[in-house]
PDB file of C-alpha atoms in Angstrom:
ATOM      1  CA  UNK A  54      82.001 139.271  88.826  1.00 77.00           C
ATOM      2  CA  UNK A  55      84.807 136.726  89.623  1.00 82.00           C
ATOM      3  CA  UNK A  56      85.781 136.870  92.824  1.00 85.00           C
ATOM      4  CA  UNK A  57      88.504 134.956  95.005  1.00 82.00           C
ATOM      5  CA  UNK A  58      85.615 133.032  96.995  1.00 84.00           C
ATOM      6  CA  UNK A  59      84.041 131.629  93.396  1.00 92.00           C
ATOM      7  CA  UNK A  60      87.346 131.232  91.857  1.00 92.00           C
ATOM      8  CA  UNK A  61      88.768 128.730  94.690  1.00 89.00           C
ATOM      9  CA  UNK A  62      85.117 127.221  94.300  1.00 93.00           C
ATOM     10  CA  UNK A  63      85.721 126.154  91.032  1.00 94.00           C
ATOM     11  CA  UNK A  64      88.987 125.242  91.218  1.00 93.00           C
ATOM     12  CA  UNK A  65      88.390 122.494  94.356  1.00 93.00           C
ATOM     13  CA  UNK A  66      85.627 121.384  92.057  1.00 94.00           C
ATOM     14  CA  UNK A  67      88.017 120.566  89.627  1.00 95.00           C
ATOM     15  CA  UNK A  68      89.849 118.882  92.365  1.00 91.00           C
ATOM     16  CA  UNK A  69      87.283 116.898  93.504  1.00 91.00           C
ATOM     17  CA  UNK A  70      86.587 115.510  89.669  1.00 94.00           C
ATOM     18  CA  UNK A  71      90.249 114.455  89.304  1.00 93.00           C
ATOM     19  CA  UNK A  72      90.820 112.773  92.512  1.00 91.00           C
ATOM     20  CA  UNK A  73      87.121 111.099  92.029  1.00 93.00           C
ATOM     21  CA  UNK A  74      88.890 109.911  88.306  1.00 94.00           C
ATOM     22  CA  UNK A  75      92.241 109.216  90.227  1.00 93.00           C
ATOM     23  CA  UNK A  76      90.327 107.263  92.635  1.00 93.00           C
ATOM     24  CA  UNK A  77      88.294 105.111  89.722  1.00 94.00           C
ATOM     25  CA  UNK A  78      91.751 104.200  88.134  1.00 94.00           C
ATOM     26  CA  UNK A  79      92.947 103.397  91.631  1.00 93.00           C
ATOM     27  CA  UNK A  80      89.889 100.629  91.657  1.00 94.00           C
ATOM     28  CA  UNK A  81      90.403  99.217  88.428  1.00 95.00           C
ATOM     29  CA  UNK A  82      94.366  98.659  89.373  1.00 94.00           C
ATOM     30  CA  UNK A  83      93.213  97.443  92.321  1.00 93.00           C
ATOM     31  CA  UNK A  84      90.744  94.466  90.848  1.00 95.00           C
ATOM     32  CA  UNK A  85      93.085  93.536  88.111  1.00 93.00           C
ATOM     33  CA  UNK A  86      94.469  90.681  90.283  1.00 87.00           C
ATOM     34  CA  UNK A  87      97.952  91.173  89.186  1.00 92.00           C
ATOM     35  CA  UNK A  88     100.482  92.399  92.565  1.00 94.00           C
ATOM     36  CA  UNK A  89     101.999  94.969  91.165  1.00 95.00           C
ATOM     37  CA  UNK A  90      98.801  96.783  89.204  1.00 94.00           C
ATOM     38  CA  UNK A  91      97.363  95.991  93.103  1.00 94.00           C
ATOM     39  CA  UNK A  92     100.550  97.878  94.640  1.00 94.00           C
ATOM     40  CA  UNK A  93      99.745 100.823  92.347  1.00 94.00           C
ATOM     41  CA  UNK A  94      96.481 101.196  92.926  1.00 94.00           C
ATOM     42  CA  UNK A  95      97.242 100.941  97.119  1.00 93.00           C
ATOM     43  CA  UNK A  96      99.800 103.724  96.094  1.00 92.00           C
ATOM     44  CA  UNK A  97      97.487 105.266  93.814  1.00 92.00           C
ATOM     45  CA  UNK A  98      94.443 105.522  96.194  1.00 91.00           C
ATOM     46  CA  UNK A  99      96.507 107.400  99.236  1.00 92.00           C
ATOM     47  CA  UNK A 100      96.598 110.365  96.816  1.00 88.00           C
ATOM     48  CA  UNK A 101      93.209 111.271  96.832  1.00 88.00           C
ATOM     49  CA  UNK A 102      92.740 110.659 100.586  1.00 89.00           C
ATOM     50  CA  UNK A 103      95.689 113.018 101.158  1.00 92.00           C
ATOM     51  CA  UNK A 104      93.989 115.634  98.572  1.00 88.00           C
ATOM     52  CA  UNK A 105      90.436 115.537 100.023  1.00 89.00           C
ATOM     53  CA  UNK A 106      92.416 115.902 103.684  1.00 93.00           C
ATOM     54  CA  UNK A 107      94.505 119.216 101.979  1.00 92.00           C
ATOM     55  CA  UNK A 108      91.025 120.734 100.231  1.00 91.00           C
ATOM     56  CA  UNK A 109      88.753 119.993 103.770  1.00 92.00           C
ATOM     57  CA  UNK A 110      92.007 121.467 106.084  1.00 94.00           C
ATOM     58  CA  UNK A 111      92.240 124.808 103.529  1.00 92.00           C
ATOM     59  CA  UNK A 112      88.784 125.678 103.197  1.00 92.00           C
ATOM     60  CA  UNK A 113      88.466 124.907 107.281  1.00 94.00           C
ATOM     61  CA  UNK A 114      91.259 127.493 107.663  1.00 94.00           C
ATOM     62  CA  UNK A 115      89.949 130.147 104.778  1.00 92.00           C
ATOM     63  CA  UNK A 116      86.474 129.620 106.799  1.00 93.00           C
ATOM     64  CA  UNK A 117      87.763 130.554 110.017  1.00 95.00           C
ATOM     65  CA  UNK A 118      90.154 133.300 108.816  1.00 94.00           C
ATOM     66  CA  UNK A 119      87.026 134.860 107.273  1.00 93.00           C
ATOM     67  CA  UNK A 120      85.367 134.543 110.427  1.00 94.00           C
ATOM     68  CA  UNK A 121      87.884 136.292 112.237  1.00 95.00           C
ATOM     69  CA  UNK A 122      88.214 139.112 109.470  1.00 94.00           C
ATOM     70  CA  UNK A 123      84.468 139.885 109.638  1.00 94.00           C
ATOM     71  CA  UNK A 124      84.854 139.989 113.484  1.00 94.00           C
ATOM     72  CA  UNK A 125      87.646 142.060 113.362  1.00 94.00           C
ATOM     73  CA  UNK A 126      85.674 144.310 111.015  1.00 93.00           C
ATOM     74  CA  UNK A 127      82.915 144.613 113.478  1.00 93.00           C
ATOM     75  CA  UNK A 128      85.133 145.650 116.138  1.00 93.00           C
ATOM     76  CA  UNK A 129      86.608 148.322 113.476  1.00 92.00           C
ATOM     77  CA  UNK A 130      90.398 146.592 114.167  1.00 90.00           C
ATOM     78  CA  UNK A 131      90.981 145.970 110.529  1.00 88.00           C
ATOM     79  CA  UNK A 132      94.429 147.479 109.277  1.00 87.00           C
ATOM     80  CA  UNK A 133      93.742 150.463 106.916  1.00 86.00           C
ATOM     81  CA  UNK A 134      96.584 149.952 104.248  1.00 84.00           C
ATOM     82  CA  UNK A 135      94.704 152.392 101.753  1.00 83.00           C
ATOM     83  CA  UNK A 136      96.879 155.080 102.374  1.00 85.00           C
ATOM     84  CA  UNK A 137     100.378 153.200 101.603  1.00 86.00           C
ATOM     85  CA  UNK A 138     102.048 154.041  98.210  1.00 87.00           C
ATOM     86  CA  UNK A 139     101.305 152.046  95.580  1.00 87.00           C
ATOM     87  CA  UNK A 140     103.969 150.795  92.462  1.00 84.00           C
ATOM     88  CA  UNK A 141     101.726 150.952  88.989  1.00 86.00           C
ATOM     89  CA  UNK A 142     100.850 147.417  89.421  1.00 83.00           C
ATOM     90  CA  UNK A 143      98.821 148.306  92.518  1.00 80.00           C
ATOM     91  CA  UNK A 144     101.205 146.694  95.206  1.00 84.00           C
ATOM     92  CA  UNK A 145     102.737 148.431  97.933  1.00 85.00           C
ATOM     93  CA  UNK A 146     105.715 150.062  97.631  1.00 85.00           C
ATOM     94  CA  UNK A 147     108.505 147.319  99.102  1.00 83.00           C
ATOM     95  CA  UNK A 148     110.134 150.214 101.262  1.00 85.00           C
ATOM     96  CA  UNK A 149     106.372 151.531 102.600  1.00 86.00           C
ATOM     97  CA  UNK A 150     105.284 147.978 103.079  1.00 84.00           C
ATOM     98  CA  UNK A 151     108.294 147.285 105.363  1.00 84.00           C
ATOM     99  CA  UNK A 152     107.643 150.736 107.179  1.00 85.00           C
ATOM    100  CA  UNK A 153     104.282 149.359 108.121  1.00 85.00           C
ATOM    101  CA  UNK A 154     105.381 145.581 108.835  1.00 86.00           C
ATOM    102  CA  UNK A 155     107.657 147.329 111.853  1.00 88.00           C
ATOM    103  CA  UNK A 156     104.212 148.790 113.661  1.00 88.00           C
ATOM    104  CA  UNK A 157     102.413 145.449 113.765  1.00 90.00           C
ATOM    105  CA  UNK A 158     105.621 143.544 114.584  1.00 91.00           C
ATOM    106  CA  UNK A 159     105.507 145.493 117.581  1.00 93.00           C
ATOM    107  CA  UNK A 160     102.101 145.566 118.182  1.00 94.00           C
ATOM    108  CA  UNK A 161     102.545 141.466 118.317  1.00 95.00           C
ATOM    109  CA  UNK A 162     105.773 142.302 120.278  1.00 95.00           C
ATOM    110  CA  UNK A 163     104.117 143.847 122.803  1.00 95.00           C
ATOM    111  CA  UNK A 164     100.664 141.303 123.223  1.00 94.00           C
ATOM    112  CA  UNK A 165     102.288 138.273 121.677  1.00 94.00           C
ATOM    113  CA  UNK A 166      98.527 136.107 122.956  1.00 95.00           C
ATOM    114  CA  UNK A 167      95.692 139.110 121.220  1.00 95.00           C
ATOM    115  CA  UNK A 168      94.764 137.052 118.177  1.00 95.00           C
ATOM    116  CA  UNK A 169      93.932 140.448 116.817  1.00 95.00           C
ATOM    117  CA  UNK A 170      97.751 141.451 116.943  1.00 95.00           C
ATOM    118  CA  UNK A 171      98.577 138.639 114.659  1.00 96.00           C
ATOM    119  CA  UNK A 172      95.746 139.288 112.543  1.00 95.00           C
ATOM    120  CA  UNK A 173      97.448 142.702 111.672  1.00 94.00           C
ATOM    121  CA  UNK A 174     100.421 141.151 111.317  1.00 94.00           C
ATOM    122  CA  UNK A 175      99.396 138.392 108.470  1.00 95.00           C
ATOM    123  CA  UNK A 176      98.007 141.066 106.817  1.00 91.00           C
ATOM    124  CA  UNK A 177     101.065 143.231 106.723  1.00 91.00           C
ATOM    125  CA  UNK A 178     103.596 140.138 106.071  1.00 90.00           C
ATOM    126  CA  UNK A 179     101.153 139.762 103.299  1.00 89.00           C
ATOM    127  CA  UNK A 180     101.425 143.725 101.877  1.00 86.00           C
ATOM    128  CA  UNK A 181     104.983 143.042 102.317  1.00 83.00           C
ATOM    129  CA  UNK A 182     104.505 139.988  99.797  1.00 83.00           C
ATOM    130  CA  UNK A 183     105.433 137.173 102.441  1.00 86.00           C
ATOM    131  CA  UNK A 184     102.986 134.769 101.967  1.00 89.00           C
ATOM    132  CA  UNK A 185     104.748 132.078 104.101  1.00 94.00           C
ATOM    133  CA  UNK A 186     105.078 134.332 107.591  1.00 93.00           C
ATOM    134  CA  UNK A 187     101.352 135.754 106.611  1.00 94.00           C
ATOM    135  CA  UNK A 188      99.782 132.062 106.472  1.00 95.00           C
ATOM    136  CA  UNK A 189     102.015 130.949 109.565  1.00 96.00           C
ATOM    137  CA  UNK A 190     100.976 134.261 111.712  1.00 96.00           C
ATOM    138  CA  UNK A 191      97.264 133.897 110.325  1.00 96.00           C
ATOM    139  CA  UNK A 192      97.245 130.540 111.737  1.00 96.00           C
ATOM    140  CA  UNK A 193      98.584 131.390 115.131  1.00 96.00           C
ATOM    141  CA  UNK A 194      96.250 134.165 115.025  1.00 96.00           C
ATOM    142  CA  UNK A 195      93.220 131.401 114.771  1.00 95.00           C
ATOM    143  CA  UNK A 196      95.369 128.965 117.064  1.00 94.00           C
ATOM    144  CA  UNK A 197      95.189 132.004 119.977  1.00 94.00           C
ATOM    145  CA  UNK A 198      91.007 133.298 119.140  1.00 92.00           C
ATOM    146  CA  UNK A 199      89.685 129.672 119.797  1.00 80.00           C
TER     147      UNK A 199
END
């Protein structure tokens, strides 16, 4: 069965190939002697470093968001969103989605430092197809349970 977990499994191991490849180029540009082949490769060879730093920060973050989910699990706090309508295509309906945003906004309203709270609330900017506010209130819910 493919699941989220193996897909983004596979796809950092592509990652890792090409910036290992992007990397090797970097080298030979940077042994050819000539300055601006050497300039390249200096350019070159940042890009990998930054993409090994983006793949080791996201997998940190999905590691610890799991961590929290399965703890929130345990405590039985997970937001139930089986009983919101769904369009054909199996998301939310916009209008329901927005209905349920409004209880966890307050929720967060009202205990703005419960890591829980903005747990709830990543998930429901997520229903409500926000990916943005559901990664930045995800993180603040990690930021406030450490």
């Amino acid at each position: 069965m493919i699941t989220a977990r193996r897909v983004a499994i596979l796809l950092t191991a592509v990652l890792v190939v090409y910036l290992w490849l992007l990397t090797g180029r970097a080298f030979i540009l940077l042994r050819s002697g000539d300055a601006v082949a050497v300039v390249l490769g200096v350019a070159i060879l940042v890009l990998p470093v930054l993409g090994l730093w983006m793949v080791v920060a996201t997998w940190r973050f999905g590691a610890r968001t799991a961590a929290l989910g399965e703890r929130l699990a345990g405590e039985g706090g997970l937001p139930d969103s089986s009983e919101l309508p769904r369009a054909p295509s199996g998301r939310v309906e916009r209008e329901a989605a927005d209905a349920w945003f409004e209880e966890w906004r307050r929720e967060v309203e009202e205990s703005p430092t419960d890591w829980r709270a903005w747990f709830r609330l990543a998930h429901a900017y997520d229903l409500a197809g926000d990916r943005r506010r559901a990664r930045e209130a995800m993180r603040r819910a990690v930021d406030l349970a450490d």
